[in-house]
Amino acid sequence: MSEAVALDVPAIRREPGKFWIVPPAALLALLFFYPLALIARQAFLDDSGVANAAEIFRVLHSRFFLNALINTVTISVTATAGCLIVGLVLALILAFVPFPGSGFIARLIDTFIALPTFLVTLAFTFLYGSAGMLNTGLMEAFSLPLPPVDFLYSTWGVVLAEVTVYTPFILRPLLAAFSLVDRGQIEAASVLGARPFRIVRQVILPAAVPALIAGGSLCLLLTVNEFGIVLFIGAKGVITLPLLIYGKAIQESAYQVACIIAVVNIALSLGLFGLYRFAAGRLGV
Amino acid sequence: MLVWSRPGRIVLWLLFALIFGVLFLAPLAVILLSSLADQWNGVLPNGLTTEHYTDVVRGSAWNSVKASLITGFLASALALVSGTWAALSLRLQGHALKRLLGLLFFIPSAVPSVSVGLGLLVAFSHPPLLLNGTVAIVMIAHFVLISAFTFGNVSAGLARLSPDFEQVASSLGARPAYRLWHVTLPLLAPYLVAAFGLSFALSMGELGATVMVYPPGWVTLPVSIFSLTDRGDIFAGAALTMILVAATLVLLLGLERITARATGS
């Protein structure tokens, strides 16, 4: 068998296949990297091709930009923490305390990945909005004059919607990692008298760490880039970087300002993408 | 089994049901209910009606469904061809180039979709490539955003493929083109169908880039749902969302059946 492999290697080298990569690479360069380069160009240079440090400085120090940056980071960090907690709890129950139909439920949660993100926001309007089911119910039950639940049009509304949408991205790698945990080890620990909480901490969690880190960095990336949920909440106070780019470019036609903000947003996303690739590659998820 | 006592298990199952109910089941149920609601002033709708569906179908909604389906189909088909092509030809490269190009093909999935739309606007708003205001720019935006996912799916499928089949075919004298068409692509088929399904679903739900570049005559479903709800017509928005969810699910289930038949399982 080793002879056959040794014979095959030069045969592969002789193939003139190296240039086949050119068409898809050229398409990617023209449709993606060229527009990206133009965003950077428009951000750093003005129409006459001179660097415009003053404009960049003005945008980066403006209140609307700093607010959007702080909102984006706060929302994505909080939502990722929420996804990690909810994902871990759901995965632990699905994998180690299974019930009839738990496999089907796991697949059902998986299909949420394919649904548009704004669906959840729209549903939350009916559930928790000022005229939603929860508020109307509470007002009727306790004859309140005003809707008591008022978190939907704030950062918390966005965070809750993002937790719903992005938890499947944590659940999937966690369930894969849990399926590799040795059941005998858990049973041995429990026969020896270890409480479930201790088994989770000492046996299961160490096996879950790679999946948690990879899933968590993917969630950070996706929540930093999230647009639909924030747009549909439509709250004046909750402006994130993608929403600000949309507002500046489409509503105000301020392309240069939009490009400067886009450069910051893209840099942030690519940094998180690097983190995710590093984590996923290093930890073998 | 981690928890042995029956009460303990029941408590955990109730916790699961609560989280699952609040986060996943309630949103879907309430969208369905509101798409059928006649008047909704109390906790539950006062009556049910299919009026919102007939309204949106009679209105411009059919055009949105058509725009979304055509965009999704063409962008996914193009992404499938280019992603498969890229994944296959990447195997012929040296190690360093393979890693670099592999990373570059993934990057579109990491860039915010709004920025992809902005880039297309900046790049293609003037001659020689004047695409702003055309349907083509919507297709391109969708293609760029989903191409990384198709590339990723196909590459993952290729990595799982045993090299034996191709080596045997090669040692029996099969030319590269014959080997590709009769050995590699058929083996890859389930992954190709899965990649196409995921691309299509992503394209159907795409909002960020589309809202930046869409021309007036080509309003996709998500954009139309947004403009309906923004105008305060949330019941019609819910009805249109149900149409979007149903179309996506039917498509995914159909493709899953094709894959199951292809793999003979």
Coordinates of C-alpha atoms in Angstrom, one line a residue:
Chain A
M1 CA 0.0 0.0 0.0
S2 CA 2.8 2.4 0.8
E3 CA 4.3 1.8 -2.6
A4 CA 1.0 2.8 -4.3
V5 CA 1.0 6.0 -2.3
A6 CA 4.6 6.7 -3.2
L7 CA 3.8 6.2 -6.9
D8 CA 0.8 8.5 -6.7
V9 CA 2.5 11.6 -5.4
P10 CA 4.5 12.5 -8.5
A11 CA 1.4 11.7 -10.6
I12 CA -0.6 14.4 -8.7
R13 CA 2.3 16.9 -9.0
R14 CA 2.3 16.5 -12.8
E15 CA -1.3 17.7 -13.1
P16 CA -1.6 21.1 -14.6
G17 CA -4.4 21.9 -12.2
K18 CA -2.9 24.8 -10.3
F19 CA -4.6 27.5 -12.5
W20 CA -8.1 26.1 -11.9
I21 CA -8.3 28.2 -8.8
V22 CA -8.1 31.5 -10.8
P23 CA -11.8 31.8 -11.9
P24 CA -13.4 31.5 -8.4
A25 CA -10.6 33.6 -6.9
A26 CA -11.0 36.3 -9.5
L27 CA -14.8 36.3 -8.9
L28 CA -14.2 36.7 -5.2
A29 CA -11.7 39.5 -5.7
L30 CA -13.9 41.5 -8.1
L31 CA -17.2 41.1 -6.1
F32 CA -15.9 41.2 -2.6
F33 CA -12.3 42.3 -2.0
Y34 CA -12.4 45.1 -4.6
P35 CA -15.5 46.7 -3.0
L36 CA -13.9 46.2 0.4
A37 CA -10.8 48.1 -0.8
L38 CA -13.0 50.9 -2.1
I39 CA -14.6 51.3 1.3
A40 CA -11.2 51.7 2.9
R41 CA -10.2 54.1 0.1
Q42 CA -13.3 56.2 0.5
A43 CA -12.8 56.2 4.3
F44 CA -9.2 57.4 4.3
L45 CA -9.0 59.7 1.2
D46 CA -11.3 62.5 0.1
D47 CA -12.4 63.1 -3.5
S48 CA -9.1 64.6 -4.6
G49 CA -7.2 61.6 -3.3
V50 CA -5.7 63.5 -0.3
A51 CA -5.8 61.8 3.1
N52 CA -8.5 63.4 5.3
A53 CA -7.4 62.8 8.8
A54 CA -9.7 65.6 10.1
E55 CA -12.9 63.9 8.9
I56 CA -11.8 60.5 10.3
F57 CA -10.9 62.2 13.6
R58 CA -14.3 64.0 13.7
V59 CA -16.3 60.8 13.1
L60 CA -14.3 58.7 15.5
H61 CA -14.8 61.3 18.3
S62 CA -18.5 61.9 17.5
R63 CA -21.1 61.0 20.1
F64 CA -23.1 58.9 17.6
F65 CA -20.1 56.8 16.7
L66 CA -19.0 56.2 20.3
N67 CA -22.5 55.4 21.4
A68 CA -22.9 52.9 18.6
L69 CA -19.6 51.3 19.4
I70 CA -20.4 50.9 23.1
N71 CA -23.9 49.6 22.3
T72 CA -22.4 47.0 19.8
V73 CA -19.8 45.7 22.3
T74 CA -22.2 45.7 25.3
I75 CA -24.9 43.9 23.4
S76 CA -22.7 41.3 21.8
V77 CA -20.8 40.5 25.0
T78 CA -24.0 40.2 27.0
A79 CA -25.8 38.2 24.4
T80 CA -22.9 35.8 24.0
A81 CA -22.8 35.3 27.8
G82 CA -26.5 34.6 27.6
C83 CA -26.1 32.1 24.7
L84 CA -23.3 30.3 26.6
I85 CA -25.4 29.9 29.7
V86 CA -28.7 28.9 28.0
G87 CA -26.8 26.7 25.5
L88 CA -25.0 24.9 28.3
V89 CA -28.1 24.3 30.3
L90 CA -30.1 23.0 27.3
A91 CA -27.2 20.8 26.1
L92 CA -26.6 19.3 29.5
I93 CA -30.3 18.3 29.8
L94 CA -30.5 17.1 26.2
A95 CA -27.4 15.0 26.5
F96 CA -27.4 13.7 30.0
V97 CA -31.0 13.8 31.3
P98 CA -32.7 12.9 28.0
F99 CA -36.5 12.6 27.7
P100 CA -38.8 11.1 25.1
G101 CA -38.5 13.3 22.0
S102 CA -35.3 15.1 23.0
G103 CA -33.6 14.2 19.8
F104 CA -36.4 15.7 17.8
I105 CA -36.3 18.9 20.0
A106 CA -32.6 19.2 19.4
R107 CA -33.2 19.1 15.6
L108 CA -36.0 21.6 15.9
I109 CA -33.7 24.1 17.7
D110 CA -31.2 23.4 15.0
T111 CA -33.6 24.6 12.3
F112 CA -33.7 28.0 13.9
I113 CA -30.3 28.6 12.3
A114 CA -32.1 28.7 8.9
L115 CA -34.8 31.1 9.9
P116 CA -34.4 34.9 9.5
T117 CA -33.2 36.6 12.7
F118 CA -35.9 39.4 12.6
L119 CA -38.7 36.8 13.0
V120 CA -37.9 36.6 16.7
T121 CA -38.0 40.4 17.1
L122 CA -41.4 40.5 15.4
A123 CA -42.7 37.7 17.7
F124 CA -41.3 39.5 20.8
T125 CA -43.4 42.6 19.8
F126 CA -46.5 40.5 20.1
L127 CA -45.3 38.9 23.3
Y128 CA -43.6 41.7 25.3
G129 CA -44.5 44.9 23.4
S130 CA -46.5 47.6 25.1
A131 CA -49.7 46.2 23.7
G132 CA -48.4 42.6 23.7
M133 CA -49.8 39.5 25.4
L134 CA -47.7 39.8 28.6
N135 CA -48.5 43.4 29.3
T136 CA -52.2 43.1 28.4
G137 CA -52.5 40.1 30.7
L138 CA -50.8 41.8 33.6
M139 CA -52.8 45.0 33.1
E140 CA -56.1 43.0 33.1
A141 CA -55.1 40.8 36.0
F142 CA -53.9 43.6 38.3
S143 CA -55.9 46.5 36.7
L144 CA -52.8 48.5 36.1
P145 CA -53.1 51.8 34.2
L146 CA -49.8 51.4 32.3
P147 CA -47.9 48.5 30.7
P148 CA -45.6 47.2 33.5
V149 CA -43.1 45.3 31.3
D150 CA -41.0 47.7 29.3
F151 CA -37.7 46.1 28.3
L152 CA -38.4 45.3 24.6
Y153 CA -37.3 48.6 23.2
S154 CA -34.1 48.7 25.1
T155 CA -30.7 47.0 24.9
W156 CA -32.3 44.1 26.9
G157 CA -34.9 43.4 24.1
V158 CA -32.1 43.1 21.6
V159 CA -30.0 40.9 23.9
L160 CA -32.9 38.5 24.6
A161 CA -33.7 38.2 20.8
E162 CA -30.0 37.6 20.0
V163 CA -29.8 34.9 22.7
T164 CA -32.8 33.1 21.1
V165 CA -31.3 33.4 17.6
Y166 CA -27.7 32.4 18.4
T167 CA -28.0 29.8 21.1
P168 CA -28.2 27.0 18.5
F169 CA -24.7 28.0 17.4
I170 CA -23.5 27.0 20.9
L171 CA -25.8 24.0 21.3
R172 CA -24.6 22.3 18.2
P173 CA -20.8 22.0 19.0
L174 CA -21.7 21.3 22.7
L175 CA -23.9 18.3 21.8
A176 CA -21.2 17.0 19.5
A177 CA -18.6 17.3 22.4
F178 CA -21.0 15.7 24.9
S179 CA -21.6 12.7 22.6
L180 CA -17.9 11.9 23.0
V181 CA -17.9 12.0 26.9
D182 CA -17.4 8.5 28.3
R183 CA -20.7 7.5 30.0
G184 CA -18.8 5.0 32.1
Q185 CA -16.8 7.7 33.7
I186 CA -20.0 9.5 34.8
E187 CA -21.6 6.4 36.1
A188 CA -18.5 5.5 38.0
A189 CA -18.4 9.0 39.6
S190 CA -22.0 8.8 40.5
V191 CA -21.7 5.3 42.0
L192 CA -18.8 6.6 44.0
G193 CA -21.2 9.2 45.4
A194 CA -20.4 12.3 43.5
R195 CA -23.3 14.7 43.2
P196 CA -24.5 15.7 39.7
F197 CA -23.2 19.2 40.1
R198 CA -19.7 17.9 40.9
I199 CA -19.8 15.5 38.0
V200 CA -20.7 18.4 35.7
R201 CA -17.9 20.6 37.0
Q202 CA -15.2 18.0 37.1
V203 CA -16.0 15.5 34.3
I204 CA -18.3 17.1 31.8
L205 CA -17.2 20.8 31.7
P206 CA -13.5 20.1 30.9
A207 CA -14.7 18.2 27.8
A208 CA -17.0 21.1 26.9
V209 CA -14.5 23.9 27.1
P210 CA -13.3 23.8 23.5
A211 CA -16.8 23.8 22.2
L212 CA -17.7 26.7 24.5
I213 CA -14.8 28.8 23.4
A214 CA -15.3 28.1 19.7
G215 CA -19.1 28.6 19.9
G216 CA -18.7 31.7 22.0
S217 CA -16.3 33.4 19.7
L218 CA -18.6 32.6 16.7
C219 CA -21.5 34.1 18.7
L220 CA -19.5 37.2 19.4
L221 CA -18.8 37.6 15.7
L222 CA -22.4 37.0 14.7
T223 CA -23.8 39.4 17.3
V224 CA -21.4 42.2 16.4
N225 CA -22.6 41.9 12.8
E226 CA -26.3 41.5 13.6
F227 CA -28.6 43.9 11.8
G228 CA -32.1 42.6 11.4
I229 CA -32.9 42.3 15.1
V230 CA -31.8 45.8 15.9
L231 CA -33.5 47.3 12.8
F232 CA -36.8 45.6 13.7
I233 CA -36.7 46.7 17.4
G234 CA -36.4 50.2 15.9
A235 CA -35.6 51.8 19.2
K236 CA -34.0 55.3 19.0
G237 CA -31.6 54.6 21.8
V238 CA -30.3 51.2 20.5
I239 CA -28.1 52.0 17.5
T240 CA -25.3 49.6 16.7
L241 CA -22.5 49.9 14.2
P242 CA -24.3 48.1 11.3
L243 CA -27.4 50.1 11.9
L244 CA -25.4 53.4 12.0
I245 CA -23.7 52.4 8.6
Y246 CA -27.2 51.8 7.1
G247 CA -28.5 55.1 8.5
K248 CA -25.6 57.2 7.3
A249 CA -25.4 55.6 3.8
I250 CA -29.1 55.2 2.9
Q251 CA -31.0 57.7 5.0
E252 CA -28.4 60.5 5.0
S253 CA -26.4 59.7 1.9
A254 CA -23.2 60.4 3.9
Y255 CA -21.2 57.8 2.2
Q256 CA -17.8 58.9 3.5
V257 CA -19.0 58.8 7.1
A258 CA -20.6 55.4 6.5
C259 CA -17.3 54.1 5.0
I260 CA -15.3 55.2 8.0
I261 CA -17.7 53.4 10.4
A262 CA -17.7 50.4 8.1
V263 CA -13.9 50.2 8.3
V264 CA -14.1 50.1 12.1
N265 CA -16.9 47.5 12.1
I266 CA -15.1 45.3 9.5
A267 CA -11.9 45.5 11.6
L268 CA -13.8 44.4 14.7
S269 CA -15.4 41.6 12.8
L270 CA -12.2 40.3 11.3
G271 CA -10.5 40.4 14.7
L272 CA -13.3 38.2 16.1
F273 CA -13.2 36.0 13.0
G274 CA -9.4 35.5 13.7
L275 CA -10.2 34.6 17.3
Y276 CA -12.8 32.1 16.2
R277 CA -10.6 30.5 13.6
F278 CA -7.7 30.3 16.1
A279 CA -10.0 28.8 18.7
A280 CA -11.7 26.3 16.4
G281 CA -8.4 25.3 14.7
R282 CA -6.5 25.0 18.0
L283 CA -9.2 23.1 19.9
G284 CA -10.2 21.0 16.9
V285 CA -13.9 21.8 17.0
Chain B
M1 CA -28.0 9.4 32.8
L2 CA -26.7 12.1 35.2
V3 CA -29.6 12.6 37.5
W4 CA -31.1 9.4 39.0
S5 CA -33.9 10.6 41.2
R6 CA -37.2 11.0 39.4
P7 CA -38.2 14.4 41.0
G8 CA -34.8 15.7 40.1
R9 CA -35.2 14.8 36.5
I10 CA -38.7 16.2 36.4
V11 CA -37.4 19.6 37.8
L12 CA -34.8 19.6 35.1
W13 CA -37.3 18.8 32.3
L14 CA -39.6 21.5 33.5
L15 CA -36.6 23.9 33.4
F16 CA -35.9 22.8 29.8
A17 CA -39.6 23.2 28.8
L18 CA -39.6 26.7 30.3
I19 CA -36.5 27.8 28.4
F20 CA -37.5 26.1 25.2
G21 CA -41.1 27.4 25.5
V22 CA -40.2 31.0 26.1
L23 CA -37.2 31.3 23.7
F24 CA -38.2 29.0 20.8
L25 CA -41.7 27.8 20.8
A26 CA -43.5 31.0 21.9
P27 CA -42.1 33.2 19.1
L28 CA -43.1 30.8 16.4
A29 CA -46.5 30.1 17.9
V30 CA -47.2 33.8 18.4
I31 CA -46.2 34.7 14.8
L32 CA -48.6 32.1 13.5
L33 CA -51.4 33.3 15.8
S34 CA -50.9 36.9 14.9
S35 CA -50.9 36.2 11.2
L36 CA -54.4 34.8 11.7
A37 CA -55.6 37.3 14.3
D38 CA -58.7 39.3 13.4
Q39 CA -58.5 41.9 16.2
W40 CA -56.0 41.7 19.0
N41 CA -56.9 43.9 22.0
G42 CA -56.8 41.4 24.9
V43 CA -54.4 38.6 25.9
L44 CA -55.6 36.5 23.0
P45 CA -57.0 37.6 19.6
N46 CA -60.7 38.3 19.5
G47 CA -61.2 36.1 16.4
L48 CA -59.3 34.4 13.7
T49 CA -59.2 35.3 10.0
T50 CA -57.3 34.5 6.9
E51 CA -57.7 38.0 5.7
H52 CA -54.1 39.0 6.2
Y53 CA -53.0 36.2 4.0
T54 CA -55.4 37.1 1.2
D55 CA -54.4 40.8 1.6
V56 CA -50.7 40.1 1.3
V57 CA -51.2 37.7 -1.6
R58 CA -53.5 40.1 -3.4
G59 CA -51.0 43.0 -2.8
S60 CA -47.4 43.2 -3.9
A61 CA -46.4 40.2 -1.7
W62 CA -46.5 37.7 -4.6
N63 CA -43.8 39.9 -6.2
S64 CA -41.7 39.7 -3.1
V65 CA -42.0 35.9 -2.9
K66 CA -41.0 35.7 -6.6
A67 CA -38.1 38.1 -6.1
S68 CA -36.8 36.1 -3.0
L69 CA -37.2 32.7 -4.7
I70 CA -35.5 33.9 -8.0
T71 CA -32.7 35.7 -6.1
G72 CA -32.2 32.7 -3.7
F73 CA -32.1 30.2 -6.5
L74 CA -29.7 32.1 -8.8
A75 CA -27.4 33.2 -6.0
S76 CA -27.3 29.7 -4.5
A77 CA -26.7 28.1 -7.9
L78 CA -23.8 30.5 -8.6
A79 CA -22.4 30.0 -5.1
L80 CA -22.6 26.3 -5.5
V81 CA -20.7 26.3 -8.7
S82 CA -18.0 28.7 -7.5
G83 CA -17.8 27.2 -4.1
T84 CA -17.4 23.7 -5.4
W85 CA -15.0 24.9 -8.0
A86 CA -12.9 26.7 -5.4
A87 CA -12.9 23.8 -3.0
L88 CA -11.9 21.3 -5.7
S89 CA -9.2 23.4 -7.2
L90 CA -7.8 24.3 -3.8
R91 CA -6.7 20.7 -3.3
L92 CA -4.3 21.1 -6.2
Q93 CA -2.4 24.0 -4.5
G94 CA 0.7 23.9 -2.3
H95 CA 0.3 23.9 1.4
A96 CA 0.8 27.6 2.2
L97 CA -1.3 28.9 -0.7
K98 CA -4.0 26.4 0.3
R99 CA -4.2 27.8 3.8
L100 CA -4.2 31.4 2.7
L101 CA -6.8 31.0 -0.1
G102 CA -9.0 28.8 2.2
L103 CA -9.0 31.7 4.7
L104 CA -9.8 34.3 2.0
F105 CA -12.8 32.3 0.7
F106 CA -14.2 32.2 4.3
I107 CA -13.8 36.0 5.0
P108 CA -17.1 37.1 3.3
S109 CA -19.0 35.2 6.0
A110 CA -17.2 37.3 8.7
V111 CA -17.9 40.8 7.3
P112 CA -21.1 42.5 8.3
S113 CA -23.7 42.2 5.5
V114 CA -24.4 45.9 5.7
S115 CA -20.8 46.6 4.8
V116 CA -20.9 44.1 1.9
G117 CA -23.9 46.1 0.6
L118 CA -22.1 49.4 1.1
G119 CA -19.0 48.1 -0.7
L120 CA -21.1 47.1 -3.7
L121 CA -22.8 50.5 -3.8
V122 CA -19.4 52.3 -3.7
A123 CA -17.8 50.0 -6.3
F124 CA -20.6 49.6 -8.8
S125 CA -22.3 53.0 -8.8
H126 CA -20.5 54.3 -11.9
P127 CA -19.3 53.1 -15.3
P128 CA -17.7 50.8 -16.5
L129 CA -19.6 48.6 -14.0
L130 CA -22.8 50.5 -13.4
L131 CA -25.0 48.0 -11.5
N132 CA -26.6 50.3 -8.9
G133 CA -30.3 50.1 -9.3
T134 CA -30.3 46.8 -11.1
V135 CA -31.5 43.4 -10.0
A136 CA -28.0 42.1 -10.6
I137 CA -26.5 43.9 -7.6
V138 CA -29.0 42.2 -5.3
M139 CA -27.9 38.8 -6.7
I140 CA -24.3 39.7 -6.3
A141 CA -24.8 40.8 -2.7
H142 CA -26.5 37.4 -1.9
F143 CA -23.9 35.5 -3.8
V144 CA -21.0 37.2 -1.9
L145 CA -22.6 36.5 1.5
I146 CA -23.5 32.9 0.9
S147 CA -20.4 31.9 -1.1
A148 CA -18.4 31.4 2.0
F149 CA -20.9 29.0 3.5
T150 CA -21.1 26.9 0.3
F151 CA -17.3 26.8 0.1
G152 CA -17.1 25.8 3.7
N153 CA -19.7 23.0 3.4
V154 CA -18.2 21.6 0.2
S155 CA -14.7 21.7 1.7
A156 CA -15.9 19.9 4.8
G157 CA -17.5 17.3 2.6
L158 CA -14.3 16.9 0.6
A159 CA -12.2 16.5 3.7
R160 CA -14.5 13.6 4.8
L161 CA -14.3 11.9 1.5
S162 CA -11.9 8.9 1.5
P163 CA -9.1 9.5 -1.1
D164 CA -9.1 5.8 -2.0
F165 CA -11.9 6.0 -4.6
E166 CA -10.1 8.7 -6.5
Q167 CA -6.8 7.0 -6.3
V168 CA -8.3 3.7 -7.5
A169 CA -10.0 5.5 -10.4
S170 CA -6.7 7.2 -11.2
S171 CA -4.7 4.0 -11.1
L172 CA -7.2 2.4 -13.4
G173 CA -6.4 5.1 -15.9
A174 CA -9.3 7.6 -15.4
R175 CA -8.6 11.0 -16.8
P176 CA -9.0 13.9 -14.3
A177 CA -12.2 15.2 -15.9
Y178 CA -13.8 11.7 -16.0
R179 CA -12.7 11.1 -12.4
L180 CA -14.3 14.4 -11.3
W181 CA -17.6 13.8 -13.1
H182 CA -18.0 10.1 -12.3
V183 CA -16.3 9.7 -8.9
T184 CA -15.7 12.9 -7.0
L185 CA -18.9 14.8 -7.7
P186 CA -21.3 11.9 -7.1
L187 CA -19.6 11.2 -3.8
L188 CA -19.9 14.8 -2.9
A189 CA -23.6 15.0 -4.0
P190 CA -25.1 14.9 -0.5
Y191 CA -22.8 17.7 0.7
L192 CA -23.7 19.8 -2.4
V193 CA -27.4 19.4 -1.8
A194 CA -26.9 20.4 1.8
A195 CA -24.8 23.4 0.9
F196 CA -27.4 24.5 -1.7
G197 CA -30.2 24.2 0.9
L198 CA -28.3 26.2 3.5
S199 CA -27.4 28.9 0.9
F200 CA -31.0 29.1 -0.2
A201 CA -32.3 29.5 3.4
L202 CA -29.7 32.2 4.2
S203 CA -30.6 34.0 1.0
M204 CA -34.3 33.9 1.8
G205 CA -33.7 35.6 5.1
E206 CA -31.0 38.0 4.1
L207 CA -31.8 41.6 5.0
G208 CA -28.7 43.7 5.8
A209 CA -27.1 43.8 2.3
T210 CA -30.4 43.7 0.4
V211 CA -31.8 46.8 2.2
M212 CA -28.7 48.7 1.1
V213 CA -28.8 47.8 -2.6
Y214 CA -32.3 46.8 -3.7
P215 CA -33.9 48.6 -6.6
P216 CA -37.6 49.6 -6.3
G217 CA -38.9 46.8 -8.5
W218 CA -37.1 44.0 -6.7
V219 CA -38.3 44.0 -3.0
T220 CA -37.4 40.7 -1.4
L221 CA -39.5 39.1 1.4
P222 CA -37.5 40.4 4.4
V223 CA -37.4 43.9 3.0
S224 CA -41.1 43.8 2.4
I225 CA -41.8 42.4 5.9
F226 CA -39.7 45.3 7.3
S227 CA -41.6 48.0 5.4
L228 CA -44.9 46.5 6.4
T229 CA -44.1 46.4 10.1
D230 CA -42.4 49.8 9.9
R231 CA -45.7 51.2 8.7
G232 CA -47.4 49.6 11.6
D233 CA -49.1 46.8 9.6
I234 CA -47.6 44.1 11.9
F235 CA -50.4 41.5 11.2
A236 CA -49.6 41.6 7.5
G237 CA -45.9 41.5 8.4
A238 CA -46.6 38.3 10.5
A239 CA -48.5 36.7 7.6
L240 CA -45.7 37.4 5.2
T241 CA -43.2 36.1 7.8
M242 CA -45.2 32.8 8.0
I243 CA -45.0 32.6 4.2
L244 CA -41.2 33.1 4.4
V245 CA -40.8 30.4 7.1
A246 CA -43.1 28.0 5.3
A247 CA -41.2 28.5 2.0
T248 CA -37.8 28.0 3.7
L249 CA -38.9 24.9 5.6
V250 CA -40.6 23.2 2.6
L251 CA -37.4 23.8 0.6
L252 CA -35.1 22.4 3.3
L253 CA -37.3 19.4 3.9
G254 CA -37.5 18.7 0.1
L255 CA -33.7 18.9 -0.2
E256 CA -33.3 16.7 2.8
R257 CA -35.4 14.0 1.1
I258 CA -33.4 14.3 -2.1
T259 CA -30.2 13.8 0.0
A260 CA -31.7 10.8 1.8
R261 CA -32.6 9.2 -1.5
A262 CA -29.2 10.0 -3.0
T263 CA -27.3 8.4 -0.1
G264 CA -29.8 5.5 0.0
S265 CA -30.6 5.9 3.7

